Amino acid sequence: MTNVININVPPEAEELWAKSCVIRPGYWGDKVDKKNHIWRKRNFPSLIARGDFQGYANSWNNLTASQQSDWDDAGGWAGMSGWDLFVIDFSYRQEQGIAGIATPNLYHQFKVGKLTIPASISRVRVRQSYYTLPDTEIDWAFNVFCALTSQGAGSYAKMIVRVKTGYIIEETDAYEIIEYEYDLTEFSTLWDYVSDSYIDGFLGNGDVSFEIDVYKMTGSLYIDGMELDYNGSNYARDFQCDHVEFNWDKILLPTGATWQSVYPPDGLGE
């Protein structure tokens, strides 16, 4: 610490000085040190009293054992306990002025990805890409609910999974790309789960992409629970679709269309 002499503390700062600093004798003279405070439990107000924890706990305890079990089941898909999911969901509802307690859902937990397309827009495409996957079997899956309506002949809404295997097609001397296409309009009544796999391995490293492609349709499309599984783990980015606007490339998203994470309305797709 710096040695000091002739300390003159202004009267208006004396209280703060006394709380914060102390003069100690040193080998070369007096010095000013910061006061060391010993923080005991009595120095802190109760965290429960300061926050909403007790309210969450009371609401959780008012649920039936079956309802708590439903939250546990839903939370498992989100990689958390039912209590953790309940607190996240319930606190969001309170902050946003949404009355009541949500019903947990196995197909979506907390926020979902929502693609909204007005009638004036003919086509929308968003994509999420993964590069240099190891030479192993891969599996993918997603949950989807389609609330889109056709705007004319040739309309479609699909998810396309493209797998670049690393192999060369002899006839074209180009890399082999296998496309898996899923008609999302088939899921217009309830949420559903779609899963598939590629088991033949890669030559070197492989690439995989997910693309949502919608043409001549209007309304909304919802997704959640993205999976890209290999070697025992899910490597999908933002797999719970809490921040889709930052984790998908907007290949074609005209002004007026939106791709964002939202808190879903109660009863959506049930």
Short mmCIF file of C-alpha atoms in Angstrom, two decimals:
data_model
loop_
_atom_site.label_atom_id
_atom_site.label_comp_id
_atom_site.label_asym_id
_atom_site.label_seq_id
_atom_site.Cartn_x
_atom_site.Cartn_y
_atom_site.Cartn_z
CA MET A 1 0.00 0.00 0.00
CA THR A 2 1.09 3.62 -0.54
CA ASN A 3 2.55 5.41 2.48
CA VAL A 4 0.57 8.48 3.51
CA ILE A 5 1.08 11.56 5.71
CA ASN A 6 -1.12 14.47 6.79
CA ILE A 7 -4.46 12.75 6.15
CA ASN A 8 -7.33 15.23 6.14
CA VAL A 9 -10.74 13.67 5.51
CA PRO A 10 -13.51 16.16 4.66
CA PRO A 11 -16.38 16.06 7.17
CA GLU A 12 -18.90 14.94 4.54
CA ALA A 13 -16.75 11.86 3.78
CA GLU A 14 -15.84 10.90 7.35
CA GLU A 15 -18.62 8.28 7.76
CA LEU A 16 -17.80 6.57 4.49
CA TRP A 17 -14.06 6.76 5.28
CA ALA A 18 -14.61 5.11 8.65
CA LYS A 19 -16.61 2.29 7.08
CA SER A 20 -14.18 1.66 4.25
CA CYS A 21 -10.63 2.48 5.30
CA VAL A 22 -8.23 2.02 8.17
CA ILE A 23 -4.80 3.56 8.93
CA ARG A 24 -2.18 0.99 9.83
CA PRO A 25 1.45 1.49 10.93
CA GLY A 26 4.02 0.12 8.48
CA TYR A 27 7.78 -0.35 8.41
CA TRP A 28 8.27 2.84 6.40
CA GLY A 29 5.42 4.78 8.00
CA ASP A 30 1.64 4.85 8.15
CA LYS A 31 -0.43 3.39 5.32
CA VAL A 32 -4.12 3.22 4.38
CA ASP A 33 -5.75 -0.20 3.97
CA LYS A 34 -9.20 -1.24 2.91
CA LYS A 35 -11.19 -2.52 5.86
CA ASN A 36 -11.76 -6.25 5.92
CA HIS A 37 -15.40 -7.15 6.57
CA ILE A 38 -16.45 -10.49 7.94
CA TRP A 39 -19.78 -11.30 6.33
CA ARG A 40 -22.07 -13.32 8.57
CA LYS A 41 -25.55 -14.64 7.94
CA ARG A 42 -27.04 -11.70 9.81
CA ASN A 43 -25.47 -9.32 7.28
CA PHE A 44 -27.77 -10.63 4.55
CA PRO A 45 -31.55 -10.46 4.36
CA SER A 46 -33.16 -13.81 3.58
CA LEU A 47 -32.92 -14.68 -0.11
CA ILE A 48 -36.35 -16.25 0.14
CA ALA A 49 -37.75 -13.05 1.63
CA ARG A 50 -36.12 -10.94 -1.09
CA GLY A 51 -37.28 -13.03 -4.05
CA ASP A 52 -40.19 -15.02 -5.43
CA PHE A 53 -38.85 -18.44 -4.45
CA GLN A 54 -41.45 -19.02 -1.74
CA GLY A 55 -44.27 -18.19 -4.15
CA TYR A 56 -42.92 -20.67 -6.70
CA ALA A 57 -42.51 -23.31 -4.00
CA ASN A 58 -46.08 -22.82 -2.78
CA SER A 59 -47.45 -23.08 -6.32
CA TRP A 60 -45.37 -26.21 -6.96
CA ASN A 61 -46.52 -27.81 -3.71
CA ASN A 62 -50.13 -27.10 -4.63
CA LEU A 63 -49.79 -29.32 -7.70
CA THR A 64 -50.86 -32.94 -7.45
CA ALA A 65 -48.24 -35.67 -7.55
CA SER A 66 -49.45 -36.52 -11.06
CA GLN A 67 -49.03 -32.91 -12.22
CA GLN A 68 -45.53 -32.73 -10.76
CA SER A 69 -44.72 -35.98 -12.56
CA ASP A 70 -45.91 -34.42 -15.83
CA TRP A 71 -43.51 -31.51 -15.28
CA ASP A 72 -40.71 -34.00 -14.58
CA ASP A 73 -41.47 -35.84 -17.85
CA ALA A 74 -41.48 -32.61 -19.85
CA GLY A 75 -38.37 -31.32 -18.11
CA GLY A 76 -36.49 -34.48 -19.06
CA TRP A 77 -36.79 -33.54 -22.74
CA ALA A 78 -35.35 -30.12 -21.96
CA GLY A 79 -32.45 -31.53 -19.95
CA MET A 80 -33.71 -30.23 -16.60
CA SER A 81 -35.85 -31.27 -13.66
CA GLY A 82 -39.58 -30.68 -13.60
CA TRP A 83 -39.10 -28.12 -10.81
CA ASP A 84 -36.54 -26.17 -12.85
CA LEU A 85 -38.80 -26.11 -15.91
CA PHE A 86 -41.78 -25.12 -13.77
CA VAL A 87 -39.91 -22.16 -12.24
CA ILE A 88 -38.65 -20.91 -15.62
CA ASP A 89 -42.11 -21.20 -17.15
CA PHE A 90 -44.07 -19.82 -14.19
CA SER A 91 -41.72 -16.84 -13.66
CA TYR A 92 -42.03 -15.93 -17.35
CA ARG A 93 -45.83 -16.04 -17.14
CA GLN A 94 -45.79 -13.76 -14.11
CA GLU A 95 -43.41 -11.29 -15.76
CA GLN A 96 -45.58 -11.18 -18.89
CA GLY A 97 -48.90 -11.01 -17.03
CA ILE A 98 -50.08 -14.42 -18.25
CA ALA A 99 -52.59 -15.84 -15.79
CA GLY A 100 -52.51 -19.37 -14.46
CA ILE A 101 -50.04 -22.22 -14.62
CA ALA A 102 -49.11 -23.88 -17.90
CA THR A 103 -49.81 -27.51 -18.71
CA PRO A 104 -46.45 -29.22 -19.36
CA ASN A 105 -46.01 -30.69 -22.82
CA LEU A 106 -43.64 -33.40 -24.04
CA TYR A 107 -43.35 -31.79 -27.48
CA HIS A 108 -42.36 -28.29 -26.41
CA GLN A 109 -40.90 -26.81 -23.24
CA PHE A 110 -40.84 -23.08 -22.55
CA LYS A 111 -40.16 -21.24 -25.85
CA VAL A 112 -40.53 -22.58 -29.40
CA GLY A 113 -39.36 -21.50 -32.83
CA LYS A 114 -42.14 -19.75 -34.75
CA LEU A 115 -42.11 -18.97 -38.46
CA THR A 116 -44.84 -16.45 -39.34
CA ILE A 117 -45.71 -15.84 -42.99
CA PRO A 118 -48.27 -13.25 -44.18
CA ALA A 119 -50.28 -13.87 -47.35
CA SER A 120 -48.23 -11.30 -49.29
CA ILE A 121 -45.05 -13.43 -49.15
CA SER A 122 -44.63 -16.37 -51.51
CA ARG A 123 -41.55 -18.18 -50.13
CA VAL A 124 -39.46 -18.43 -46.96
CA ARG A 125 -36.30 -20.46 -46.28
CA VAL A 126 -34.23 -20.76 -43.08
CA ARG A 127 -31.32 -23.14 -42.53
CA GLN A 128 -29.06 -24.51 -39.81
CA SER A 129 -25.78 -26.12 -40.92
CA TYR A 130 -23.24 -28.42 -39.24
CA TYR A 131 -19.77 -29.14 -40.60
CA THR A 132 -17.01 -31.71 -40.10
CA LEU A 133 -19.10 -34.37 -38.39
CA PRO A 134 -17.14 -37.49 -37.43
CA ASP A 135 -17.38 -40.76 -39.34
CA THR A 136 -20.24 -42.32 -37.39
CA GLU A 137 -23.97 -42.96 -37.51
CA ILE A 138 -26.08 -39.84 -37.03
CA ASP A 139 -29.70 -39.44 -35.98
CA TRP A 140 -31.90 -36.39 -36.12
CA ALA A 141 -35.35 -35.42 -34.90
CA PHE A 142 -37.62 -32.45 -34.32
CA ASN A 143 -41.06 -31.62 -32.96
CA VAL A 144 -43.40 -29.71 -35.23
CA PHE A 145 -46.87 -28.17 -35.41
CA CYS A 146 -48.02 -26.65 -38.70
CA ALA A 147 -50.69 -23.94 -38.67
CA LEU A 148 -50.26 -22.94 -42.33
CA THR A 149 -52.86 -22.78 -45.08
CA SER A 150 -52.32 -23.05 -48.83
CA GLN A 151 -52.40 -19.95 -51.02
CA GLY A 152 -52.68 -21.79 -54.33
CA ALA A 153 -51.50 -24.66 -56.50
CA GLY A 154 -48.03 -26.02 -55.83
CA SER A 155 -47.87 -24.86 -52.22
CA TYR A 156 -45.75 -26.76 -49.71
CA ALA A 157 -44.07 -26.59 -46.31
CA LYS A 158 -41.20 -28.98 -45.76
CA MET A 159 -38.15 -29.72 -43.68
CA ILE A 160 -35.18 -30.87 -45.75
CA VAL A 161 -32.25 -32.62 -44.08
CA ARG A 162 -29.20 -32.71 -46.36
CA VAL A 163 -26.36 -35.12 -45.62
CA LYS A 164 -23.07 -34.56 -47.45
CA THR A 165 -21.37 -37.93 -47.10
CA GLY A 166 -17.90 -37.06 -48.40
CA TYR A 167 -18.16 -39.70 -51.12
CA ILE A 168 -17.79 -38.73 -54.79
CA ILE A 169 -20.48 -39.64 -57.34
CA GLU A 170 -18.54 -41.18 -60.19
CA GLU A 171 -20.91 -40.07 -62.97
CA THR A 172 -20.87 -36.41 -61.97
CA ASP A 173 -17.56 -36.15 -60.10
CA ALA A 174 -19.47 -34.23 -57.40
CA TYR A 175 -19.90 -34.89 -53.71
CA GLU A 176 -22.79 -37.15 -52.78
CA ILE A 177 -25.59 -35.28 -51.01
CA ILE A 178 -28.53 -37.29 -49.71
CA GLU A 179 -31.75 -35.36 -49.09
CA TYR A 180 -34.43 -36.40 -46.60
CA GLU A 181 -37.64 -34.45 -47.11
CA TYR A 182 -40.54 -34.20 -44.66
CA ASP A 183 -43.95 -32.75 -45.50
CA LEU A 184 -44.74 -30.48 -42.57
CA THR A 185 -48.36 -29.97 -43.61
CA GLU A 186 -49.03 -33.50 -42.31
CA PHE A 187 -48.69 -32.11 -38.79
CA SER A 188 -51.52 -29.59 -38.85
CA THR A 189 -53.71 -31.09 -36.13
CA LEU A 190 -51.36 -31.90 -33.27
CA TRP A 191 -47.72 -31.55 -32.34
CA ASP A 192 -45.75 -34.53 -33.57
CA TYR A 193 -42.26 -36.00 -33.42
CA VAL A 194 -40.23 -36.71 -36.57
CA SER A 195 -37.03 -38.76 -36.46
CA ASP A 196 -34.66 -40.38 -38.96
CA SER A 197 -31.03 -41.43 -39.37
CA TYR A 198 -28.08 -41.90 -41.70
CA ILE A 199 -26.11 -45.04 -40.81
CA ASP A 200 -23.58 -45.53 -43.62
CA GLY A 201 -20.89 -43.25 -42.23
CA PHE A 202 -18.81 -40.53 -43.87
CA LEU A 203 -15.68 -40.53 -45.96
CA GLY A 204 -13.59 -38.22 -43.83
CA ASN A 205 -15.83 -35.57 -42.31
CA GLY A 206 -19.47 -35.07 -43.14
CA ASP A 207 -21.81 -32.09 -43.29
CA VAL A 208 -25.49 -31.95 -42.32
CA SER A 209 -28.05 -29.16 -42.64
CA PHE A 210 -31.66 -28.62 -41.65
CA GLU A 211 -33.73 -26.37 -43.89
CA ILE A 212 -37.32 -25.20 -43.54
CA ASP A 213 -38.74 -24.29 -46.95
CA VAL A 214 -42.27 -22.89 -47.26
CA TYR A 215 -43.88 -21.88 -50.55
CA LYS A 216 -47.26 -20.20 -51.18
CA MET A 217 -48.58 -20.75 -47.67
CA THR A 218 -49.66 -18.35 -44.94
CA GLY A 219 -49.93 -18.63 -41.18
CA SER A 220 -47.47 -20.00 -38.63
CA LEU A 221 -45.15 -22.97 -38.26
CA TYR A 222 -43.79 -24.06 -34.87
CA ILE A 223 -40.79 -26.28 -34.08
CA ASP A 224 -39.01 -27.38 -30.92
CA GLY A 225 -36.77 -30.13 -29.58
CA MET A 226 -34.22 -30.23 -32.40
CA GLU A 227 -31.84 -33.19 -32.28
CA LEU A 228 -28.62 -34.03 -34.09
CA ASP A 229 -27.39 -37.08 -32.23
CA TYR A 230 -24.12 -38.99 -32.54
CA ASN A 231 -21.65 -40.56 -30.14
CA GLY A 232 -24.29 -40.49 -27.43
CA SER A 233 -24.91 -36.72 -27.38
CA ASN A 234 -27.23 -34.17 -28.96
CA TYR A 235 -25.15 -31.61 -30.88
CA ALA A 236 -28.03 -29.50 -32.20
CA ARG A 237 -27.48 -25.80 -31.52
CA ASP A 238 -30.18 -24.21 -29.39
CA PHE A 239 -31.95 -27.56 -29.34
CA GLN A 240 -34.84 -26.14 -27.28
CA CYS A 241 -35.37 -23.36 -29.85
CA ASP A 242 -35.11 -20.58 -27.27
CA HIS A 243 -33.12 -18.31 -29.64
CA VAL A 244 -33.80 -19.45 -33.21
CA GLU A 245 -33.31 -15.98 -34.65
CA PHE A 246 -29.61 -16.20 -33.72
CA ASN A 247 -28.99 -19.86 -34.57
CA TRP A 248 -30.46 -20.26 -38.06
CA ASP A 249 -29.38 -18.63 -41.32
CA LYS A 250 -32.11 -16.63 -43.02
CA ILE A 251 -31.68 -17.82 -46.59
CA LEU A 252 -34.90 -16.15 -47.75
CA LEU A 253 -36.90 -14.16 -45.22
CA PRO A 254 -38.64 -11.22 -46.88
CA THR A 255 -39.77 -8.21 -44.88
CA GLY A 256 -43.02 -9.05 -43.12
CA ALA A 257 -42.13 -12.68 -42.40
CA THR A 258 -40.62 -13.45 -38.99
CA TRP A 259 -38.53 -16.28 -37.57
CA GLN A 260 -38.18 -15.99 -33.82
CA SER A 261 -38.55 -17.77 -30.51
CA VAL A 262 -41.83 -17.16 -28.71
CA TYR A 263 -43.70 -18.38 -25.67
CA PRO A 264 -46.46 -20.54 -27.18
CA PRO A 265 -50.14 -19.86 -26.44
CA ASP A 266 -51.78 -22.22 -23.97
CA GLY A 267 -53.26 -25.26 -25.68
CA LEU A 268 -51.29 -24.83 -28.91
CA GLY A 269 -51.49 -28.01 -30.99
CA GLU A 270 -53.05 -30.09 -28.22
#
